[in-house]
PDB file of C-alpha atoms in Angstrom:
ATOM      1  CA  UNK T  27      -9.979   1.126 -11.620  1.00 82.00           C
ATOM      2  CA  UNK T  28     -12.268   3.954 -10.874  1.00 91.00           C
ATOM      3  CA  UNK T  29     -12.239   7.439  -8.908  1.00 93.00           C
ATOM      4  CA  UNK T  30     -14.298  10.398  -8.382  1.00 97.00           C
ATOM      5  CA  UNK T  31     -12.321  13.770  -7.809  1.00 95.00           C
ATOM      6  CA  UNK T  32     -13.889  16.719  -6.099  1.00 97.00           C
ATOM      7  CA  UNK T  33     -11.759  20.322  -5.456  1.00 96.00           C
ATOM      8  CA  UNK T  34     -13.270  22.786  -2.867  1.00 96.00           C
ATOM      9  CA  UNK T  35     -11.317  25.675  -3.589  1.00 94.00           C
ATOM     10  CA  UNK T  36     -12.579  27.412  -0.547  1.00 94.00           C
ATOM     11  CA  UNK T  37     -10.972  25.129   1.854  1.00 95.00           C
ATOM     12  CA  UNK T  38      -8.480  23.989  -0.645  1.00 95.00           C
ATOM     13  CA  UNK T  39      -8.780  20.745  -0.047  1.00 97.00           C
ATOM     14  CA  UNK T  40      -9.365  17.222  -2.501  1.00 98.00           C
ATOM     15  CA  UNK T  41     -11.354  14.649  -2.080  1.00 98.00           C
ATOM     16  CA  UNK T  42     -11.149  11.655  -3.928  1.00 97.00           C
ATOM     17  CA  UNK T  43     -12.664   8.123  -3.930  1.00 97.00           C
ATOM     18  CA  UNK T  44     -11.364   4.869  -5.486  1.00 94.00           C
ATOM     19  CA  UNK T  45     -13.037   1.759  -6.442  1.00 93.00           C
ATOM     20  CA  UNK T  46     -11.948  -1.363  -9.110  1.00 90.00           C
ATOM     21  CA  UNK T  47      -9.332  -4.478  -8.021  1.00 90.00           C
ATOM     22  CA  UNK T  48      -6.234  -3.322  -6.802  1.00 88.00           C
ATOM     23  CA  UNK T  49      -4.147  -4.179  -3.581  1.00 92.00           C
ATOM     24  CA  UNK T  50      -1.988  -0.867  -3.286  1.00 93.00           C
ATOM     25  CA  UNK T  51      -2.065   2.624  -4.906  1.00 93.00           C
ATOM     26  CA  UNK T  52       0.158   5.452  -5.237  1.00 95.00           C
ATOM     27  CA  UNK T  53      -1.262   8.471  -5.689  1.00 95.00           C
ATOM     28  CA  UNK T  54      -0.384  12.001  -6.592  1.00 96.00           C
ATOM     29  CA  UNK T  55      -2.012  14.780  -6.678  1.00 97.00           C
ATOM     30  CA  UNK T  56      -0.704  18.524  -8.120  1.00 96.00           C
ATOM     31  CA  UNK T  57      -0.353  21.003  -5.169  1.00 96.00           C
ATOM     32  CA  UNK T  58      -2.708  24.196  -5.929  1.00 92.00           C
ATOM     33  CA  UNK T  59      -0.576  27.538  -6.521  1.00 87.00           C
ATOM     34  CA  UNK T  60       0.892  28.819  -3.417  1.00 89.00           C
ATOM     35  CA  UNK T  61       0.124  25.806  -1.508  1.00 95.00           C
ATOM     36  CA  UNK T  62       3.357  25.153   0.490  1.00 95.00           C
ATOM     37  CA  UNK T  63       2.411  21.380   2.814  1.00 96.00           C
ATOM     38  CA  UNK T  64      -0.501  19.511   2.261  1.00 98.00           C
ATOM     39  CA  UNK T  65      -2.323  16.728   5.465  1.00 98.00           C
ATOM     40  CA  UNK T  66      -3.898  13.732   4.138  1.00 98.00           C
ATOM     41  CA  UNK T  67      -6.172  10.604   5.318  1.00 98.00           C
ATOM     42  CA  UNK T  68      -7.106   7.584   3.673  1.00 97.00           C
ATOM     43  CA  UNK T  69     -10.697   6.798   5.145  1.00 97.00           C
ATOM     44  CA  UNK T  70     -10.719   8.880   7.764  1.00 98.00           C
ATOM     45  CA  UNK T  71      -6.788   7.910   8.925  1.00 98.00           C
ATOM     46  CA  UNK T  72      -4.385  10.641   9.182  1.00 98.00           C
ATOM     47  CA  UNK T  73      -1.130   8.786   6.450  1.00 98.00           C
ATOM     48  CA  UNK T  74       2.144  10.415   6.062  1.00 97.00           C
ATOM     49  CA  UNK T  75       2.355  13.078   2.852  1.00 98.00           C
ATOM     50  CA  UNK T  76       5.801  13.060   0.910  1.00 98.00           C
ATOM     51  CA  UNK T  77       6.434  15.397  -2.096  1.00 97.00           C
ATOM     52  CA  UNK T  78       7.681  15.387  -5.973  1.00 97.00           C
ATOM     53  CA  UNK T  79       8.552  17.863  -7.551  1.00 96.00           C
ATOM     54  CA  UNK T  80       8.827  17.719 -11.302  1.00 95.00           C
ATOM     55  CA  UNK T  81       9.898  20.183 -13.433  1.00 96.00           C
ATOM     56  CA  UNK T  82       7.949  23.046 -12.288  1.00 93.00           C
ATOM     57  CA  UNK T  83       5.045  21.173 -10.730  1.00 96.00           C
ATOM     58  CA  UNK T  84       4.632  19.541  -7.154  1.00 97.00           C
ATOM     59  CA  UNK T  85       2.832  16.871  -6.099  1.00 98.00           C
ATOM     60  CA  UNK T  86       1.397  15.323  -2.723  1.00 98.00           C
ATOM     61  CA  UNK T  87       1.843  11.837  -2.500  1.00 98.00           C
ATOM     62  CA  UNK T  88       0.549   8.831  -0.539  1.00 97.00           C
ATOM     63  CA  UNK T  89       0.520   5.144  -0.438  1.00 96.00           C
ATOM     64  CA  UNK T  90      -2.181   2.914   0.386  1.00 94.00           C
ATOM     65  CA  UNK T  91      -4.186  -0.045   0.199  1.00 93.00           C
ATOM     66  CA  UNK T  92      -7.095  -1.727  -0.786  1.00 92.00           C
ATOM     67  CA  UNK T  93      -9.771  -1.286  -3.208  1.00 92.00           C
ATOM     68  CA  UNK T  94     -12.087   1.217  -1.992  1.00 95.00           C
ATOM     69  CA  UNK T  95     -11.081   4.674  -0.357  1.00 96.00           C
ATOM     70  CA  UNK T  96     -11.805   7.943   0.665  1.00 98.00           C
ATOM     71  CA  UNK T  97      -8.292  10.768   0.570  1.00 98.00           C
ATOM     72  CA  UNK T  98      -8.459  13.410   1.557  1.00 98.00           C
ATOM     73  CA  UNK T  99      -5.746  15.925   1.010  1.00 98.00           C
ATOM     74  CA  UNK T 100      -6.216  19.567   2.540  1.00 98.00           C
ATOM     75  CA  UNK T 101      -3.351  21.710   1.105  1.00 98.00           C
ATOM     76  CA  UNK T 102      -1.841  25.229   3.336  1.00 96.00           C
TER      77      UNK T 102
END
C-alpha cells in the first residue's frame, strides 16, 4: 500500500492518492484546528464524511474501495 498526501493550507483542504492491492480502505484524516465539518470525494464522487473523536483529536472519515484513488477532503 502506497499514498501521496498533499495539505493546501490556503483552501484547507487534503488531497491524497492511494495505490498497492487492497479491496476497501478506511481512512482518517486529523481535522486542522478550528475546522468544525469537513466534504469529501473519492475520485471525483461526493461520499458521506463521519467523525471520531479521540481524546482531544478529531478525525474525518470515509470508506471506500478499490486500489487506486483520489480524496479529497476540504475542511470549514
Amino acid at each position: 500500500v502506497g499514498y501521496t498526501y498533499e495539505f493546501d493550507p490556503k483552501n484547507n483542504q487534503v488531497e491524497i492518492n492511494t495505490k498497492g492491492k487492497f479491496d476497501q480502505f478506511t481512512l482518517r484524516v486529523p481535522f486542522p484546528e478550528n475546522a468544525k465539518e469537513a466534504n469529501a470525494s473519492i475520485n471525483g464522487k461526493e461520499t458521506s464524511v463521519t467523525v471520531e473523536q479521540v481524546n482531544q483529536s478529531r478525525y474525518a472519515v470515509m470508506k471506500g474501495s478499490g486500489s487506486v484513488n483520489q480524496l479529497m477532503v476540504k475542511f470549514k
